[in-house]
PDB file of N, CA and C in Angstrom:
ATOM      1  N   MET A   1      93.294  76.540 103.305  1.00 51.00           N
ATOM      2  CA  MET A   1      93.475  77.759 104.075  1.00 51.00           C
ATOM      3  C   MET A   1      94.946  78.160 104.022  1.00 51.00           C
ATOM      4  N   GLU A   2      95.165  79.431 103.862  1.00 61.00           N
ATOM      5  CA  GLU A   2      96.528  79.925 103.779  1.00 61.00           C
ATOM      6  C   GLU A   2      97.143  80.047 105.163  1.00 61.00           C
ATOM      7  N   SER A   3      98.446  79.949 105.191  1.00 85.00           N
ATOM      8  CA  SER A   3      99.135  80.078 106.465  1.00 85.00           C
ATOM      9  C   SER A   3      99.343  81.547 106.811  1.00 85.00           C
ATOM     10  N   GLY A   4      99.568  81.809 108.050  1.00 86.00           N
ATOM     11  CA  GLY A   4      99.776  83.176 108.521  1.00 86.00           C
ATOM     12  C   GLY A   4     100.926  83.891 107.844  1.00 86.00           C
ATOM     13  N   PRO A   5     102.104  83.251 107.738  1.00 89.00           N
ATOM     14  CA  PRO A   5     103.225  83.939 107.079  1.00 89.00           C
ATOM     15  C   PRO A   5     102.954  84.271 105.608  1.00 89.00           C
ATOM     16  N   ALA A   6     102.238  83.407 104.895  1.00 88.00           N
ATOM     17  CA  ALA A   6     101.927  83.680 103.485  1.00 88.00           C
ATOM     18  C   ALA A   6     100.984  84.869 103.362  1.00 88.00           C
ATOM     19  N   ILE A   7     100.023  84.955 104.256  1.00 91.00           N
ATOM     20  CA  ILE A   7      99.090  86.091 104.239  1.00 91.00           C
ATOM     21  C   ILE A   7      99.833  87.383 104.562  1.00 91.00           C
ATOM     22  N   PHE A   8     100.689  87.344 105.568  1.00 93.00           N
ATOM     23  CA  PHE A   8     101.462  88.531 105.948  1.00 93.00           C
ATOM     24  C   PHE A   8     102.376  88.968 104.814  1.00 93.00           C
ATOM     25  N   THR A   9     103.100  88.018 104.241  1.00 94.00           N
ATOM     26  CA  THR A   9     104.040  88.336 103.161  1.00 94.00           C
ATOM     27  C   THR A   9     103.304  88.876 101.944  1.00 94.00           C
ATOM     28  N   GLY A  10     102.197  88.247 101.587  1.00 94.00           N
ATOM     29  CA  GLY A  10     101.412  88.716 100.447  1.00 94.00           C
ATOM     30  C   GLY A  10     100.884  90.116 100.660  1.00 94.00           C
ATOM     31  N   THR A  11     100.430  90.398 101.875  1.00 95.00           N
ATOM     32  CA  THR A  11      99.918  91.732 102.185  1.00 95.00           C
ATOM     33  C   THR A  11     101.027  92.777 102.109  1.00 95.00           C
ATOM     34  N   VAL A  12     102.195  92.447 102.636  1.00 97.00           N
ATOM     35  CA  VAL A  12     103.326  93.387 102.601  1.00 97.00           C
ATOM     36  C   VAL A  12     103.742  93.670 101.160  1.00 97.00           C
ATOM     37  N   PHE A  13     103.876  92.646 100.353  1.00 97.00           N
ATOM     38  CA  PHE A  13     104.242  92.845  98.948  1.00 97.00           C
ATOM     39  C   PHE A  13     103.192  93.666  98.214  1.00 97.00           C
ATOM     40  N   ALA A  14     101.919  93.356  98.432  1.00 96.00           N
ATOM     41  CA  ALA A  14     100.847  94.076  97.741  1.00 96.00           C
ATOM     42  C   ALA A  14     100.807  95.546  98.151  1.00 96.00           C
ATOM     43  N   LEU A  15     100.949  95.819  99.435  1.00 97.00           N
ATOM     44  CA  LEU A  15     100.943  97.210  99.898  1.00 97.00           C
ATOM     45  C   LEU A  15     102.157  97.978  99.379  1.00 97.00           C
ATOM     46  N   PHE A  16     103.318  97.343  99.395  1.00 97.00           N
ATOM     47  CA  PHE A  16     104.519  97.998  98.876  1.00 97.00           C
ATOM     48  C   PHE A  16     104.375  98.280  97.387  1.00 97.00           C
ATOM     49  N   GLY A  17     103.914  97.293  96.625  1.00 97.00           N
ATOM     50  CA  GLY A  17     103.746  97.475  95.186  1.00 97.00           C
ATOM     51  C   GLY A  17     102.740  98.557  94.855  1.00 97.00           C
ATOM     52  N   ALA A  18     101.616  98.569  95.563  1.00 97.00           N
ATOM     53  CA  ALA A  18     100.595  99.583  95.312  1.00 97.00           C
ATOM     54  C   ALA A  18     101.096 100.970  95.687  1.00 97.00           C
ATOM     55  N   GLY A  19     101.792 101.073  96.814  1.00 97.00           N
ATOM     56  CA  GLY A  19     102.328 102.363  97.239  1.00 97.00           C
ATOM     57  C   GLY A  19     103.385 102.883  96.286  1.00 97.00           C
ATOM     58  N   LEU A  20     104.280 102.020  95.846  1.00 97.00           N
ATOM     59  CA  LEU A  20     105.325 102.434  94.912  1.00 97.00           C
ATOM     60  C   LEU A  20     104.739 102.834  93.571  1.00 97.00           C
ATOM     61  N   LEU A  21     103.737 102.101  93.105  1.00 96.00           N
ATOM     62  CA  LEU A  21     103.104 102.437  91.836  1.00 96.00           C
ATOM     63  C   LEU A  21     102.382 103.777  91.923  1.00 96.00           C
ATOM     64  N   ALA A  22     101.679 104.011  93.021  1.00 97.00           N
ATOM     65  CA  ALA A  22     100.978 105.286  93.199  1.00 97.00           C
ATOM     66  C   ALA A  22     101.970 106.450  93.293  1.00 97.00           C
ATOM     67  N   TRP A  23     103.057 106.249  94.031  1.00 96.00           N
ATOM     68  CA  TRP A  23     104.055 107.304  94.186  1.00 96.00           C
ATOM     69  C   TRP A  23     104.739 107.603  92.849  1.00 96.00           C
ATOM     70  N   THR A  24     105.100 106.559  92.111  1.00 96.00           N
ATOM     71  CA  THR A  24     105.763 106.746  90.822  1.00 96.00           C
ATOM     72  C   THR A  24     104.847 107.482  89.854  1.00 96.00           C
ATOM     73  N   THR A  25     103.586 107.081  89.816  1.00 96.00           N
ATOM     74  CA  THR A  25     102.626 107.739  88.930  1.00 96.00           C
ATOM     75  C   THR A  25     102.473 109.215  89.290  1.00 96.00           C
ATOM     76  N   THR A  26     102.390 109.506  90.568  1.00 96.00           N
ATOM     77  CA  THR A  26     102.258 110.897  91.018  1.00 96.00           C
ATOM     78  C   THR A  26     103.491 111.711  90.637  1.00 96.00           C
ATOM     79  N   GLN A  27     104.664 111.159  90.839  1.00 95.00           N
ATOM     80  CA  GLN A  27     105.901 111.878  90.510  1.00 95.00           C
ATOM     81  C   GLN A  27     105.983 112.165  89.013  1.00 95.00           C
ATOM     82  N   VAL A  28     105.644 111.182  88.199  1.00 94.00           N
ATOM     83  CA  VAL A  28     105.737 111.350  86.747  1.00 94.00           C
ATOM     84  C   VAL A  28     104.722 112.386  86.270  1.00 94.00           C
ATOM     85  N   ARG A  29     103.504 112.325  86.777  1.00 96.00           N
ATOM     86  CA  ARG A  29     102.470 113.282  86.353  1.00 96.00           C
ATOM     87  C   ARG A  29     102.812 114.715  86.750  1.00 96.00           C
ATOM     88  N   GLN A  30     103.509 114.901  87.860  1.00 95.00           N
ATOM     89  CA  GLN A  30     103.873 116.238  88.310  1.00 95.00           C
ATOM     90  C   GLN A  30     105.209 116.707  87.732  1.00 95.00           C
ATOM     91  N   GLY A  31     105.862 115.849  86.971  1.00 92.00           N
ATOM     92  CA  GLY A  31     107.125 116.221  86.345  1.00 92.00           C
ATOM     93  C   GLY A  31     108.306 116.201  87.291  1.00 92.00           C
ATOM     94  N   ARG A  32     108.176 115.547  88.410  1.00 92.00           N
ATOM     95  CA  ARG A  32     109.267 115.454  89.380  1.00 92.00           C
ATOM     96  C   ARG A  32     110.108 114.212  89.100  1.00 92.00           C
ATOM     97  N   PRO A  33     111.362 114.224  89.529  1.00 90.00           N
ATOM     98  CA  PRO A  33     112.200 113.043  89.297  1.00 90.00           C
ATOM     99  C   PRO A  33     111.785 111.867  90.187  1.00 90.00           C
ATOM    100  N   VAL A  34     111.871 110.691  89.631  1.00 92.00           N
ATOM    101  CA  VAL A  34     111.578 109.486  90.398  1.00 92.00           C
ATOM    102  C   VAL A  34     112.815 109.086  91.195  1.00 92.00           C
ATOM    103  N   ALA A  35     113.984 109.253  90.604  1.00 91.00           N
ATOM    104  CA  ALA A  35     115.254 108.990  91.287  1.00 91.00           C
ATOM    105  C   ALA A  35     116.242 110.080  90.864  1.00 91.00           C
ATOM    106  N   LEU A  36     116.980 110.574  91.803  1.00 90.00           N
ATOM    107  CA  LEU A  36     117.942 111.635  91.500  1.00 90.00           C
ATOM    108  C   LEU A  36     119.181 111.063  90.816  1.00 90.00           C
ATOM    109  N   GLY A  37     119.647 111.761  89.820  1.00 91.00           N
ATOM    110  CA  GLY A  37     120.862 111.355  89.137  1.00 91.00           C
ATOM    111  C   GLY A  37     120.665 110.299  88.067  1.00 91.00           C
ATOM    112  N   VAL A  38     119.415 109.989  87.744  1.00 90.00           N
ATOM    113  CA  VAL A  38     119.119 108.978  86.729  1.00 90.00           C
ATOM    114  C   VAL A  38     118.144 109.605  85.745  1.00 90.00           C
ATOM    115  N   GLY A  39     118.163 109.151  84.508  1.00 90.00           N
ATOM    116  CA  GLY A  39     117.234 109.675  83.514  1.00 90.00           C
ATOM    117  C   GLY A  39     115.788 109.440  83.933  1.00 90.00           C
ATOM    118  N   PRO A  40     114.910 110.389  83.645  1.00 89.00           N
ATOM    119  CA  PRO A  40     113.526 110.266  84.100  1.00 89.00           C
ATOM    120  C   PRO A  40     112.795 109.065  83.508  1.00 89.00           C
ATOM    121  N   GLY A  41     113.047 108.750  82.264  1.00 92.00           N
ATOM    122  CA  GLY A  41     112.382 107.602  81.642  1.00 92.00           C
ATOM    123  C   GLY A  41     112.843 106.282  82.235  1.00 92.00           C
ATOM    124  N   ALA A  42     114.146 106.162  82.421  1.00 93.00           N
ATOM    125  CA  ALA A  42     114.691 104.919  82.958  1.00 93.00           C
ATOM    126  C   ALA A  42     114.257 104.693  84.406  1.00 93.00           C
ATOM    127  N   SER A  43     114.295 105.748  85.202  1.00 94.00           N
ATOM    128  CA  SER A  43     113.930 105.568  86.608  1.00 94.00           C
ATOM    129  C   SER A  43     112.445 105.276  86.766  1.00 94.00           C
ATOM    130  N   ALA A  44     111.600 105.904  85.954  1.00 95.00           N
ATOM    131  CA  ALA A  44     110.164 105.627  86.013  1.00 95.00           C
ATOM    132  C   ALA A  44     109.872 104.201  85.547  1.00 95.00           C
ATOM    133  N   ALA A  45     110.588 103.754  84.521  1.00 96.00           N
ATOM    134  CA  ALA A  45     110.378 102.400  84.017  1.00 96.00           C
ATOM    135  C   ALA A  45     110.799 101.351  85.041  1.00 96.00           C
ATOM    136  N   VAL A  46     111.945 101.546  85.656  1.00 96.00           N
ATOM    137  CA  VAL A  46     112.420 100.581  86.649  1.00 96.00           C
ATOM    138  C   VAL A  46     111.497 100.559  87.867  1.00 96.00           C
ATOM    139  N   ALA A  47     111.093 101.742  88.337  1.00 96.00           N
ATOM    140  CA  ALA A  47     110.179 101.798  89.477  1.00 96.00           C
ATOM    141  C   ALA A  47     108.839 101.161  89.137  1.00 96.00           C
ATOM    142  N   GLY A  48     108.365 101.371  87.925  1.00 96.00           N
ATOM    143  CA  GLY A  48     107.111 100.752  87.501  1.00 96.00           C
ATOM    144  C   GLY A  48     107.216  99.242  87.443  1.00 96.00           C
ATOM    145  N   LEU A  49     108.326  98.736  86.910  1.00 97.00           N
ATOM    146  CA  LEU A  49     108.517  97.284  86.843  1.00 97.00           C
ATOM    147  C   LEU A  49     108.632  96.662  88.231  1.00 97.00           C
ATOM    148  N   VAL A  50     109.334  97.324  89.134  1.00 97.00           N
ATOM    149  CA  VAL A  50     109.470  96.801  90.495  1.00 97.00           C
ATOM    150  C   VAL A  50     108.120  96.795  91.204  1.00 97.00           C
ATOM    151  N   SER A  51     107.328  97.831  90.997  1.00 97.00           N
ATOM    152  CA  SER A  51     106.022  97.877  91.652  1.00 97.00           C
ATOM    153  C   SER A  51     105.093  96.800  91.116  1.00 97.00           C
ATOM    154  N   VAL A  52     105.103  96.573  89.814  1.00 97.00           N
ATOM    155  CA  VAL A  52     104.267  95.518  89.235  1.00 97.00           C
ATOM    156  C   VAL A  52     104.754  94.144  89.700  1.00 97.00           C
ATOM    157  N   ALA A  53     106.056  93.959  89.798  1.00 98.00           N
ATOM    158  CA  ALA A  53     106.591  92.686  90.288  1.00 98.00           C
ATOM    159  C   ALA A  53     106.201  92.456  91.746  1.00 98.00           C
ATOM    160  N   ALA A  54     106.243  93.494  92.563  1.00 98.00           N
ATOM    161  CA  ALA A  54     105.836  93.353  93.965  1.00 98.00           C
ATOM    162  C   ALA A  54     104.345  93.035  94.072  1.00 98.00           C
ATOM    163  N   LEU A  55     103.525  93.690  93.258  1.00 97.00           N
ATOM    164  CA  LEU A  55     102.096  93.376  93.247  1.00 97.00           C
ATOM    165  C   LEU A  55     101.854  91.935  92.818  1.00 97.00           C
ATOM    166  N   ALA A  56     102.566  91.487  91.800  1.00 97.00           N
ATOM    167  CA  ALA A  56     102.422  90.107  91.337  1.00 97.00           C
ATOM    168  C   ALA A  56     102.866  89.117  92.417  1.00 97.00           C
ATOM    169  N   ALA A  57     103.948  89.419  93.105  1.00 96.00           N
ATOM    170  CA  ALA A  57     104.404  88.546  94.194  1.00 96.00           C
ATOM    171  C   ALA A  57     103.380  88.502  95.319  1.00 96.00           C
ATOM    172  N   GLY A  58     102.778  89.637  95.615  1.00 95.00           N
ATOM    173  CA  GLY A  58     101.743  89.681  96.652  1.00 95.00           C
ATOM    174  C   GLY A  58     100.531  88.857  96.273  1.00 95.00           C
ATOM    175  N   VAL A  59     100.088  88.992  95.047  1.00 94.00           N
ATOM    176  CA  VAL A  59      98.940  88.193  94.580  1.00 94.00           C
ATOM    177  C   VAL A  59      99.294  86.721  94.581  1.00 94.00           C
ATOM    178  N   TRP A  60     100.507  86.387  94.156  1.00 94.00           N
ATOM    179  CA  TRP A  60     100.923  84.984  94.140  1.00 94.00           C
ATOM    180  C   TRP A  60     100.926  84.399  95.562  1.00 94.00           C
ATOM    181  N   CYS A  61     101.446  85.163  96.512  1.00 92.00           N
ATOM    182  CA  CYS A  61     101.471  84.681  97.904  1.00 92.00           C
ATOM    183  C   CYS A  61     100.068  84.502  98.457  1.00 92.00           C
ATOM    184  N   LEU A  62      99.177  85.407  98.114  1.00 90.00           N
ATOM    185  CA  LEU A  62      97.819  85.334  98.668  1.00 90.00           C
ATOM    186  C   LEU A  62      96.971  84.250  98.002  1.00 90.00           C
ATOM    187  N   THR A  63      97.259  83.921  96.749  1.00 90.00           N
ATOM    188  CA  THR A  63      96.461  82.896  96.076  1.00 90.00           C
ATOM    189  C   THR A  63      97.099  81.515  96.137  1.00 90.00           C
ATOM    190  N   ARG A  64      98.280  81.430  96.629  1.00 83.00           N
ATOM    191  CA  ARG A  64      98.991  80.157  96.716  1.00 83.00           C
ATOM    192  C   ARG A  64      98.404  79.289  97.830  1.00 83.00           C
ATOM    193  N   GLY A  65      98.317  78.029  97.598  1.00 55.00           N
ATOM    194  CA  GLY A  65      97.881  77.131  98.650  1.00 55.00           C
ATOM    195  C   GLY A  65      96.596  76.556  98.388  1.00 55.00           C
TER     196      GLY A  65
END
């Protein structure tokens, strides 16, 4: 059985990663900037990598134990 803090942390990471990925995808599809003052390709790539990393951390926390 997983501990309470691991479940909470995994849920927070998963929700953040999913929200960031959805927001980044929406911004890119509508042609809006993901980050101001940065190239659109670079900012979308970095945001995508961070969102996937957060999702992976969330899954790792939830399946650990």
